Coordinates of C-alpha atoms and ligand atoms in Angstrom, one line a residue:
X1250 CA 103.6 24.1 15.1
X1251 CA 100.5 22.4 13.4
X1252 CA 97.5 24.3 15.4
X1253 CA 98.3 29.2 15.2
X1254 CA 96.1 30.3 17.4
X1255 CA 92.4 30.2 19.1
X1256 CA 90.8 31.6 16.3
X1257 CA 86.6 31.4 17.3
X1258 CA 84.8 29.5 20.3
X1259 CA 81.1 29.0 19.8
X1260 CA 78.7 28.6 23.4
X1261 CA 75.0 26.8 23.9
X1262 CA 72.6 29.5 25.2
X1263 CA 69.4 28.4 26.7
X1264 CA 68.0 32.8 26.3
X1265 CA 70.5 34.4 23.7
X1266 CA 68.9 36.9 25.1
X1267 CA 71.3 37.3 27.6
X1268 CA 74.1 37.2 26.1
X1269 CA 73.1 40.0 24.4
X1270 CA 74.0 42.4 27.0
X1271 CA 76.5 40.5 28.9
X1272 CA 78.4 40.0 26.0
X1273 CA 78.3 43.6 24.8
X1274 CA 77.9 46.2 28.1
X1275 CA 78.9 43.9 30.4
X1276 CA 82.3 42.2 28.7
X1277 CA 82.9 45.1 25.3
X1278 CA 82.7 42.3 22.6
X1279 CA 81.2 43.9 19.3
X1280 CA 77.3 42.2 18.0
X1281 CA 78.3 41.8 14.8
X1282 CA 75.3 40.0 13.5
X1283 CA 71.1 38.3 15.3
X1284 CA 68.7 36.1 14.6
X1285 CA 66.1 34.4 16.3
X1286 CA 68.6 31.4 17.3
X1287 CA 72.0 33.2 17.4
X1288 CA 74.7 35.3 17.5
X1289 CA 77.9 36.6 16.3
X1290 CA 80.6 38.8 18.7
X1291 CA 83.4 40.4 16.8
X1292 CA 86.2 41.4 19.8
X1293 CA 88.3 43.0 16.8
X1294 CA 89.5 43.1 12.6
X1295 CA 87.7 38.9 12.2
X1296 CA 83.9 38.8 11.2
X1297 CA 82.7 37.4 13.8
X1298 CA 85.2 35.9 17.1
X1299 CA 82.3 33.9 19.6
X1300 CA 79.2 32.4 18.6
X1301 CA 75.7 32.6 21.2
X1302 CA 73.5 29.8 19.8
X1303 CA 70.2 27.7 20.8
X1304 CA 70.9 24.2 19.7
X1305 CA 69.9 20.5 20.3
X1306 CA 73.9 20.0 20.6
X1307 CA 74.3 22.0 23.5
X1308 CA 77.7 21.1 23.5
X1309 CA 80.4 23.9 23.2
X1310 CA 82.4 24.5 19.4
X1311 CA 86.2 25.3 19.7
X1312 CA 87.6 26.4 16.6
X1313 CA 91.8 26.5 15.8
X1314 CA 93.2 27.9 13.4
X1315 CA 95.7 27.4 10.2
X1316 CA 97.9 28.2 8.5
X1317 CA 95.7 26.8 6.1
X1318 CA 94.8 24.1 3.8
X1319 CA 97.9 22.5 3.6
X1320 CA 98.1 22.2 7.1
X1321 CA 94.8 21.2 7.3
X1322 CA 95.2 18.2 4.8
X1323 CA 98.1 17.1 7.1
X1324 CA 96.1 17.4 9.7
X1325 CA 93.1 15.1 8.9
X1326 CA 95.6 12.6 7.3
X1327 CA 97.4 12.8 10.9
X1328 CA 94.0 12.1 12.8
X1329 CA 93.3 9.7 11.1
X1330 CA 96.3 7.8 11.8
X1331 CA 95.5 7.8 14.9
X1332 CA 91.3 6.5 14.2
X1333 CA 90.1 9.9 15.4
X1334 CA 87.0 11.1 13.7
X1335 CA 87.4 13.6 11.0
X1336 CA 85.0 15.7 8.5
X1337 CA 85.9 18.4 6.3
X1338 CA 83.1 20.6 6.6
X1339 CA 81.2 21.4 3.8
X1340 CA 80.7 25.1 2.3
X1341 CA 78.0 25.8 4.6
X1342 CA 79.0 25.1 7.6
X1343 CA 82.5 27.3 6.4
X1344 CA 80.2 29.9 5.7
X1345 CA 78.7 29.9 9.6
X1346 CA 82.1 30.1 11.0
X1347 CA 82.9 32.7 8.0
X1348 CA 86.2 30.4 7.3
X1349 CA 87.6 29.6 3.9
X1350 CA 87.4 25.9 5.0
X1351 CA 88.5 23.3 7.9
X1352 CA 87.5 20.1 9.2
X1353 CA 85.7 18.6 12.5
X1354 CA 86.9 16.2 14.5
X1355 CA 86.3 15.5 19.6
X1356 CA 89.0 15.8 21.6
X1357 CA 88.9 13.1 24.1
X1358 CA 86.0 14.6 26.4
X1359 CA 84.2 14.6 23.6
X1360 CA 84.6 17.9 23.2
X1361 CA 83.5 19.2 19.8
X1362 CA 86.7 20.8 17.6
X1363 CA 87.2 23.0 14.2
X1364 CA 90.2 23.1 12.9
X1365 CA 90.0 26.7 10.1
X1366 CA 92.1 28.1 8.1
X1367 CA 91.0 31.8 5.6
X1368 CA 89.3 33.8 8.6
X1369 CA 87.3 36.6 7.2
X1370 CA 87.4 39.9 7.6
X1371 CA 85.9 42.9 8.3
X1372 CA 86.4 45.8 6.9
X1373 CA 84.2 48.5 8.5
X1374 CA 86.4 48.9 12.0
X1375 CA 86.1 47.2 15.3
X1376 CA 83.4 48.9 17.5
X1377 CA 83.1 47.5 21.0
X1378 CA 79.7 47.2 22.7
X1379 CA 81.1 49.9 26.3
X1380 CA 84.0 52.0 25.7
X1381 CA 87.4 50.3 26.3
X1382 CA 90.6 50.1 24.1
X1383 CA 90.6 47.7 22.4
X1384 CA 91.3 43.2 22.4
X1385 CA 94.7 42.0 22.9
X1386 CA 94.6 38.9 20.1
X1387 CA 96.4 39.4 16.1
X1388 CA 99.5 35.6 16.5
X1389 CA 97.9 35.4 20.6
X1390 CA 94.6 33.7 19.0
X1391 CA 91.5 35.4 21.2
X1392 CA 92.5 34.1 24.6
X1393 CA 92.4 31.4 26.2
X1394 CA 90.0 28.7 27.0
X1395 CA 89.7 26.4 30.0
X1396 CA 88.0 23.2 30.0
X1397 CA 87.5 20.7 33.6
X1398 CA 88.7 17.6 32.1
X1399 CA 87.5 13.9 33.8
X1400 CA 90.7 12.6 31.2
X1401 CA 93.4 14.5 32.0
X1402 CA 96.0 12.3 30.7
X1403 CA 94.3 10.8 27.5
X1404 CA 93.2 14.9 26.6
X1405 CA 97.1 15.7 28.2
X1406 CA 98.2 13.2 24.6
X1407 CA 95.8 13.8 22.6
X1408 CA 96.6 18.2 22.7
X1409 CA 100.5 17.4 22.7
X1410 CA 101.0 14.5 20.0
X1411 CA 98.4 14.5 17.5
X1412 CA 97.9 18.5 18.5
X1413 CA 100.9 20.4 18.8
X1414 CA 100.2 22.0 22.3
X1415 CA 103.2 22.2 24.3
X1416 CA 103.0 22.4 28.0
X1417 CA 103.9 25.9 29.4
X1418 CA 103.6 25.1 33.0
X1419 CA 100.7 23.2 35.9
X1420 CA 99.9 23.4 39.0
X1421 CA 98.5 20.6 41.0
X1422 CA 97.3 22.5 44.2
X1423 CA 94.3 23.3 45.2
X1424 CA 93.3 21.5 41.7
X1425 CA 96.0 19.9 38.8
X1426 CA 95.7 21.8 36.5
X1427 CA 98.1 22.0 32.6
X1428 CA 98.8 24.7 30.3
X1429 CA 98.7 24.7 27.0
X1430 CA 101.2 27.2 24.3
X1431 CA 100.8 27.5 21.1
X1432 CA 102.0 30.8 20.2
X1433 CA 103.4 33.0 22.2
X1434 CA 100.2 33.2 24.4
X1435 CA 101.8 31.9 28.0
X1436 CA 98.2 29.6 27.4
X1437 CA 95.9 29.1 24.7
X1438 CA 93.9 26.0 27.0
X1439 CA 94.4 24.6 29.7
X1440 CA 92.9 21.4 31.1
X1441 CA 91.5 20.6 34.3
X1442 CA 91.0 17.7 36.4
X1443 CA 87.9 18.0 37.6
X1444 CA 84.6 15.1 38.3
X1445 CA 82.8 16.4 35.6
X1446 CA 83.7 17.9 31.7
X1447 CA 82.6 21.5 31.5
X1448 CA 83.7 24.5 29.9
X1449 CA 86.4 26.3 33.3
X1450 CA 86.6 29.5 31.7
X1451 CA 87.3 32.0 28.5
X1452 CA 89.9 35.0 29.2
X1453 CA 89.8 37.2 27.1
X1454 CA 92.3 39.8 27.5
X1455 CA 91.9 43.6 27.3
X1456 CA 94.8 46.6 25.7
X1457 CA 94.4 48.9 29.4
X1458 CA 94.5 47.5 32.7
X1459 CA 91.6 49.9 33.2
X1460 CA 89.5 48.4 31.0
X1461 CA 89.2 45.5 33.6
X1462 CA 88.9 47.8 35.9
X1463 CA 86.2 49.5 34.2
X1464 CA 84.6 45.8 33.8
X1465 CA 84.7 45.4 37.2
X1466 CA 83.0 48.4 38.8
X1467 CA 79.7 47.3 36.3
X1468 CA 80.5 43.9 37.2
X1469 CA 80.0 44.5 41.4
X1470 CA 76.7 46.5 41.0
X1471 CA 75.0 43.1 40.1
X1472 CA 74.5 40.8 42.4
X1473 CA 76.6 37.3 42.1
X1474 CA 78.2 38.5 38.6
X1475 CA 81.4 37.8 40.1
X1476 CA 83.0 34.5 40.6
X1477 CA 87.2 35.0 41.2
X1478 CA 87.8 38.6 42.5
X1479 CA 90.5 41.1 40.9
X1480 CA 93.7 39.2 41.8
X1481 CA 97.0 38.3 39.5
X1482 CA 98.2 34.9 38.1
X1483 CA 101.6 33.1 38.8
X1484 CA 102.2 32.2 35.7
X1485 CA 101.0 33.6 32.8
X1486 CA 100.7 37.5 35.1
X1487 CA 97.8 38.1 33.8
X1488 CA 95.7 40.7 36.1
X1489 CA 92.0 39.8 36.4
X1490 CA 88.5 38.8 37.7
X1491 CA 86.4 36.2 36.3
X1492 CA 82.8 36.5 36.1
X1493 CA 79.9 34.6 35.5
X1494 CA 78.7 33.8 31.9
X1495 CA 74.5 33.2 30.9
X1496 CA 75.8 30.3 29.5
X1497 CA 77.4 29.0 33.4
X1498 CA 80.7 29.1 32.8
X1499 CA 83.1 31.8 34.0
X1500 CA 84.8 34.0 31.5
X1501 CA 87.7 35.4 33.0
X1502 CA 88.9 39.8 31.6
X1503 CA 92.7 39.9 32.0
X1504 CA 95.2 42.9 31.7
X1505 CA 98.8 42.5 31.6
X1506 CA 99.5 38.1 29.6
X1507 CA 103.1 37.6 29.4
X1508 CA 104.1 36.4 25.8
X1509 CA 106.7 33.8 25.9
X1510 CA 109.4 32.6 23.4
X1511 CA 108.2 29.0 22.8
X1512 CA 110.9 27.9 21.0
X1513 CA 113.1 28.3 24.4
X1514 CA 111.0 27.4 27.7
X1515 CA 110.5 24.5 29.8
X1516 CA 107.8 23.7 31.7
X1517 CA 108.3 23.5 35.7
X1518 CA 106.2 22.8 38.3
X1519 CA 104.1 25.9 39.7
X1520 CA 104.4 25.5 43.5
X1521 CA 103.4 28.7 44.5
X1522 CA 99.6 28.3 43.7
X1523 CA 97.2 29.8 40.5
X1524 CA 97.7 33.4 42.1
X1525 CA 99.6 35.8 44.3
X1526 CA 97.1 38.1 45.6
X1527 CA 93.0 38.1 44.7
X1528 CA 91.3 35.2 42.7
X1529 CA 89.5 34.4 45.7
X1530 CA 87.1 31.6 44.2
X1531 CA 83.7 31.6 45.4
X1532 CA 83.0 28.3 43.2
X1533 CA 85.8 26.1 45.4
X1534 CA 85.1 24.0 48.1
X1535 CA 84.9 25.9 50.7
X1536 CA 89.1 23.6 52.6
X1537 CA 90.0 24.0 49.0
X1538 CA 89.3 27.6 49.3
X1539 CA 91.2 28.2 52.1
X1540 CA 94.2 26.3 51.1
X1541 CA 93.7 28.6 48.2
X1542 CA 94.1 32.1 50.3
X1543 CA 96.8 30.2 52.3
X1544 CA 99.3 29.3 49.2
X1545 CA 98.5 33.1 48.6
X1546 CA 99.2 34.2 52.1
X1547 CA 102.7 31.9 51.7
X1548 CA 103.2 34.1 48.9
X1549 CA 103.7 36.8 50.5
X1550 CA 105.5 36.3 53.2
X1551 CA 108.2 35.0 50.7
X1552 CA 108.3 37.8 48.5
X1553 CA 106.9 36.8 45.9
X1554 CA 106.2 39.2 42.5
X1555 CA 106.2 39.1 39.5
X1556 CA 107.2 42.4 36.9
X1557 CA 103.9 44.3 35.3
X1558 CA 104.1 43.2 31.5
X1559 CA 102.9 46.2 29.1
X1560 CA 103.3 46.1 25.4
X1561 CA 104.3 49.4 24.1
X1562 CA 101.1 52.2 23.8
X1563 CA 99.9 50.9 26.8
X1564 CA 102.7 52.2 29.7
X1565 CA 104.8 55.1 30.2
X1566 CA 107.8 54.8 32.2
X1567 CA 107.2 57.8 34.9
X1568 CA 109.7 60.8 35.3
X1569 CA 111.7 61.1 39.1
X1570 CA 113.7 57.5 39.9
X1571 CA 114.4 57.6 43.5
X1572 CA 117.6 57.2 44.8
X1573 CA 116.3 55.1 48.4
X1574 CA 114.3 52.5 46.1
X1575 CA 117.0 52.5 43.7
X1576 CA 119.5 51.3 47.1
X1577 CA 117.3 49.1 48.3
X1578 CA 117.0 47.2 44.9
X1579 CA 120.5 47.3 44.1
X1580 CA 121.3 46.0 48.2
X1581 CA 118.8 43.1 46.9
X1582 CA 120.4 42.0 43.5
Ligands
LIG41 FE1 92.7 32.1 32.7

C-alpha cells in the first residue's frame, strides 16, 4: 500500500471564531496555534492534525500520510504516468503543514490532496479542549473522511488504482456509498454518490464510550447541533452521533470502531443498511429517512447484532456469569 493513513485535514471557515469553541470545547481538540486567519488543532502527539483557514481557495485539504520520501517519489511517478498533475511541496508549505515534505495534487472531482511524510511530533503532551480520554489515532490515522461525489466511478478508480485504497464494503440503500481502507481502520475514506461535490463527514474516534456520550450531552443543549442521532454502524461497528460543524459538513464522534486485517479481507455488500440502530439522519430527504428507519427496524427484527469492539484498557469483563444466558447462547450456537 502506498498511503499509510489519514494524517491531517484543512477546512475553510467563514468565521474561525466559531471553530475555536466547536473544535476545542465541543470536539475536545487542543487549540495549538491561532493566527489572524487560521487555527491549528492537535489531537495526539502530532503538532497539528486539523487546520482551519480563511483562504480564498475554500476547498478543503486532505493530507494522506506516506512512509517516507522514497514513497513520495514513487507516488509522484505513478501519478504523472497517469497524467495527474503533481507539485512537490516547497519548504514554506511543508513548514505550514509541519511535515518534512510531500506532494500536492487533485482527485477527479478537484479535491485538494496532499501526500506527506515526516510529521513533526510535539514535545509537550496533548491537552484536550474538554476533559476526555483521548482520540484513537496512531497507526489507524486520525479518523475517517467521507466525501460526497458526483464522480463516484472516476473517484473509485483514482483512489484504488493510484493511491492504493482497498474496498472494505459498500451499501446501495438508502444511498450508494463505498468504504475503503489503507490500514486496519475499517475505512479511512468513504465515497457517497451525491448530486454535489462536498465533504459529508469527518469521523474522530474517542477512546471511551463515555467521551462520546458526554459530547452528545453537550450537543443536545445546542439547538440544531445534532445532525444524526446516537446510533451504531453496521459495517465498522462504530457507536456514534454526528454534529453540524461551522464549515457546513458533519463531524462524527465515535467509539468502538472495528480494526480489520487488510491481508485477509474480502469486500462485500452490506444489505442491512448503514446502521444497526439509531443514526436518524435529519439531513436526508423524508422518503430516504423513512427508508433508513425501515431498514433499521428490519435489522432489529432479523436479530442483526454485533459484538462491541474494545481495546486494552477501555473495558472490564464483568464478574459473575449468568447460567441462564449462557444456556441460551449455547443453544443458539
Ligand atoms: Fe463515518
